[in-house]
Amino acid sequence: MRILVTGGCGFIGSNFVRYFLKTYPDGSLINVDKLTYAGNLENLSDLSGSPRYHFIRGDIADAARMEELISKDVEAIVNFAAESHVDRSIEDPSAFMKTNVFGTFVLLEAVRKVFPKRSIRFVQISTDEVYGSLGETGAFTEETPLAPNSPYSASKSAADMLVRAYYHTYGLPAVITRCSNNYGPYQFPEKLIPLMISNAIEGKELPIYGDGMHVRDWIYVEDHCQAIDVVLQRGKAGEVYNIGGRSERPNLVVAKAILDRLGKPHSMIRFVADRPGHDRRYAIDFSKIERELGWTPSVSFEEGISRTVEWYLNHQEWWKKIRTGEYLNYYKRMYENR
Ligand code: NAD
Ligand code: TYD
């Protein structure tokens, strides 16, 4: 199978690229990535000599470029490319609209130009955040109405709506996955888990928003990659598949688990001002993908967090290089005087 992956130099994309090439010895892959602040060629430097892997620097919002790429002989497109951080979307939503909404539209248009002359599948990597926030009970199903609360989740919802419309209007064989919060190797250290681990290792405070009782469902990235592969191979066109980790935890519990693994005191936690519009709880009912496609997560939170802490301890050079320049400015804006 020959596929095109967008955003393959980011966190989930790079894990997926590696997973795909390992799982399919005959598979080949083109990775198109703009290399924004979150894209890092080092995430895939081990693959640079592989004849089955081809990297192209490009923007998914560049229509001519995307048409040229998609007109090549690819059987499927997996769209990871996105601006992905809620806090940055609150600071400035414009890049989120350009990439997440307009970029997805450009890709769909490029696919429309070759389909149905050529068989081609489109997998849109979306998020459970499109469903909004839950109260104390319940879980998102694929039928839960979209109710995004941040500019990030609004842009992902808009993209999902476009994918849906292209399936219904043009019969474009597209599927959408909506996954909960990922963690694991190569995650950019602005997101909760890698930020907590790297701060703890460097002896810096761990900033927790509000009362720390906001709940996320955590999934180890390799489990997410497996689920995407199952959807890519066997997902039904026009369908949405929720993906979850069966590991709901309040943020404070996550931070304490990390400190415990590193043998550091809980007093390193600092409560800071809450995020505006902060979603209180996410929980995901992923019985559809379990029932219909036979996928279930296999890595427990305890196992996943141990592996992740270990990875960040052993790859300090990787994240210390990131935590310079633009990152330090971002960190100052975000956390100083908060
Ligand atoms: P990330 O920020 O780590 O990586 C995004 C990648 O996309 C980077 O390599 C970046 O350079 C690239 N990119 C950005 N704009 C681009 C453009 N215009 N053209 C080409 N490439 C571009 O993100 P991630 O955490 O790996 O998330 C990947 C996808 O999964 C996103 O679509 C996100 O919405 C979705 N998702 C993420 C999570 C999570 O917990 N991280 C959960 C569910 C869904
Ligand atoms: P994040 O990793 O940004 O993912 P998302 O907002 O997409 O779920 O944040 C996860 C949770 O952790 C969220 O409730 C916000 C919270 N959080 C903190 O408390 N402190 C932090 O420094 C960060 C980055 C996040």
Tab-separated table of N, CA, C and O in Angstrom, residues 85 87 190 192 195-196 206-214 251 270-275 278 280 330 334-335 338:
chain	number	residue	atom	x	y	z
A	85	HIS	N	-2.592	23.016	19.342
A	85	HIS	CA	-2.554	23.361	20.763
A	85	HIS	C	-3.616	24.402	21.147
A	85	HIS	O	-3.596	25.533	20.644
A	87	ASP	N	-4.096	26.268	23.799
A	87	ASP	CA	-3.644	27.559	24.352
A	87	ASP	C	-3.162	28.504	23.258
A	87	ASP	O	-3.403	29.712	23.319
A	190	GLU	N	4.817	21.328	24.996
A	190	GLU	CA	3.868	22.369	25.415
A	190	GLU	C	2.590	21.706	25.939
A	190	GLU	O	1.795	22.352	26.609
A	192	LEU	N	0.284	18.885	28.143
A	192	LEU	CA	0.364	18.627	29.587
A	192	LEU	C	1.451	17.622	29.982
A	192	LEU	O	2.346	17.955	30.778
A	195	LEU	N	5.146	18.452	29.136
A	195	LEU	CA	5.527	19.675	29.860
A	195	LEU	C	5.802	19.350	31.335
A	195	LEU	O	6.808	19.791	31.909
A	196	MET	N	4.914	18.527	31.918
A	196	MET	CA	5.091	18.158	33.329
A	196	MET	C	6.381	17.356	33.513
A	196	MET	O	7.139	17.584	34.454
A	206	LEU	N	5.461	22.797	38.175
A	206	LEU	CA	4.499	22.197	37.248
A	206	LEU	C	3.212	23.029	37.290
A	206	LEU	O	2.478	22.988	38.287
A	207	PRO	N	2.930	23.834	36.238
A	207	PRO	CA	1.763	24.724	36.277
A	207	PRO	C	0.464	23.964	35.980
A	207	PRO	O	0.287	23.397	34.899
A	208	ILE	N	-0.449	23.976	36.956
A	208	ILE	CA	-1.742	23.306	36.775
A	208	ILE	C	-2.840	24.362	36.719
A	208	ILE	O	-2.945	25.215	37.607
A	209	TYR	N	-3.639	24.292	35.660
A	209	TYR	CA	-4.684	25.301	35.456
A	209	TYR	C	-5.868	25.083	36.414
A	209	TYR	O	-6.337	23.943	36.565
A	210	GLY	N	-6.355	26.182	36.991
A	210	GLY	CA	-7.568	26.119	37.820
A	210	GLY	C	-7.367	25.203	39.015
A	210	GLY	O	-6.325	25.226	39.678
A	211	ASP	N	-8.390	24.358	39.277
A	211	ASP	CA	-8.309	23.474	40.453
A	211	ASP	C	-7.681	22.116	40.130
A	211	ASP	O	-7.586	21.253	41.007
A	212	GLY	N	-7.298	21.913	38.866
A	212	GLY	CA	-6.625	20.660	38.487
A	212	GLY	C	-7.570	19.472	38.390
A	212	GLY	O	-7.124	18.334	38.214
A	213	MET	N	-8.879	19.726	38.488
A	213	MET	CA	-9.833	18.612	38.457
A	213	MET	C	-10.492	18.443	37.082
A	213	MET	O	-11.510	17.774	36.956
A	214	HIS	N	-9.900	19.046	36.077
A	214	HIS	CA	-10.383	18.831	34.710
A	214	HIS	C	-9.942	17.436	34.280
A	214	HIS	O	-8.790	17.052	34.511
A	251	ASN	N	-6.263	16.191	35.846
A	251	ASN	CA	-4.893	16.647	35.553
A	251	ASN	C	-3.969	16.564	36.764
A	251	ASN	O	-2.787	16.246	36.638
A	270	ARG	N	2.330	23.946	40.926
A	270	ARG	CA	1.859	25.315	41.206
A	270	ARG	C	0.517	25.530	40.505
A	270	ARG	O	0.412	25.310	39.287
A	271	PHE	N	-0.514	25.903	41.268
A	271	PHE	CA	-1.816	26.189	40.658
A	271	PHE	C	-1.760	27.572	40.018
A	271	PHE	O	-1.334	28.530	40.665
A	272	VAL	N	-2.151	27.652	38.756
A	272	VAL	CA	-2.109	28.940	38.039
A	272	VAL	C	-3.517	29.264	37.518
A	272	VAL	O	-4.413	28.412	37.568
A	273	ALA	N	-3.678	30.479	37.011
A	273	ALA	CA	-5.000	30.911	36.518
A	273	ALA	C	-5.520	29.927	35.478
A	273	ALA	O	-4.748	29.376	34.674
A	274	ASP	N	-6.815	29.721	35.478
A	274	ASP	CA	-7.427	28.742	34.576
A	274	ASP	C	-7.374	29.213	33.117
A	274	ASP	O	-7.229	30.408	32.845
A	275	ARG	N	-7.506	28.251	32.213
A	275	ARG	CA	-7.584	28.541	30.773
A	275	ARG	C	-8.990	29.066	30.472
A	275	ARG	O	-9.970	28.481	30.941
A	278	HIS	N	-12.176	26.665	29.479
A	278	HIS	CA	-11.568	25.343	29.722
A	278	HIS	C	-12.623	24.236	29.827
A	278	HIS	O	-13.438	24.245	30.749
A	280	ARG	N	-14.346	21.017	30.972
A	280	ARG	CA	-14.204	20.385	32.285
A	280	ARG	C	-13.869	18.888	32.184
A	280	ARG	O	-13.006	18.387	32.878
A	330	TYR	N	7.253	31.695	24.209
A	330	TYR	CA	5.908	31.168	24.422
A	330	TYR	C	5.697	30.875	25.912
A	330	TYR	O	4.687	31.242	26.503
A	334	MET	N	3.002	32.566	28.419
A	334	MET	CA	1.964	31.659	28.905
A	334	MET	C	1.937	31.575	30.430
A	334	MET	O	0.871	31.523	31.034
A	335	TYR	N	3.110	31.504	31.051
A	335	TYR	CA	3.145	31.105	32.463
A	335	TYR	C	3.636	32.171	33.432
A	335	TYR	O	3.378	32.061	34.619
A	338	ARG	N	1.049	34.345	35.801
A	338	ARG	CA	-0.266	33.749	35.584
A	338	ARG	C	-0.934	33.400	36.921
A	338	ARG	O	-0.338	32.756	37.745
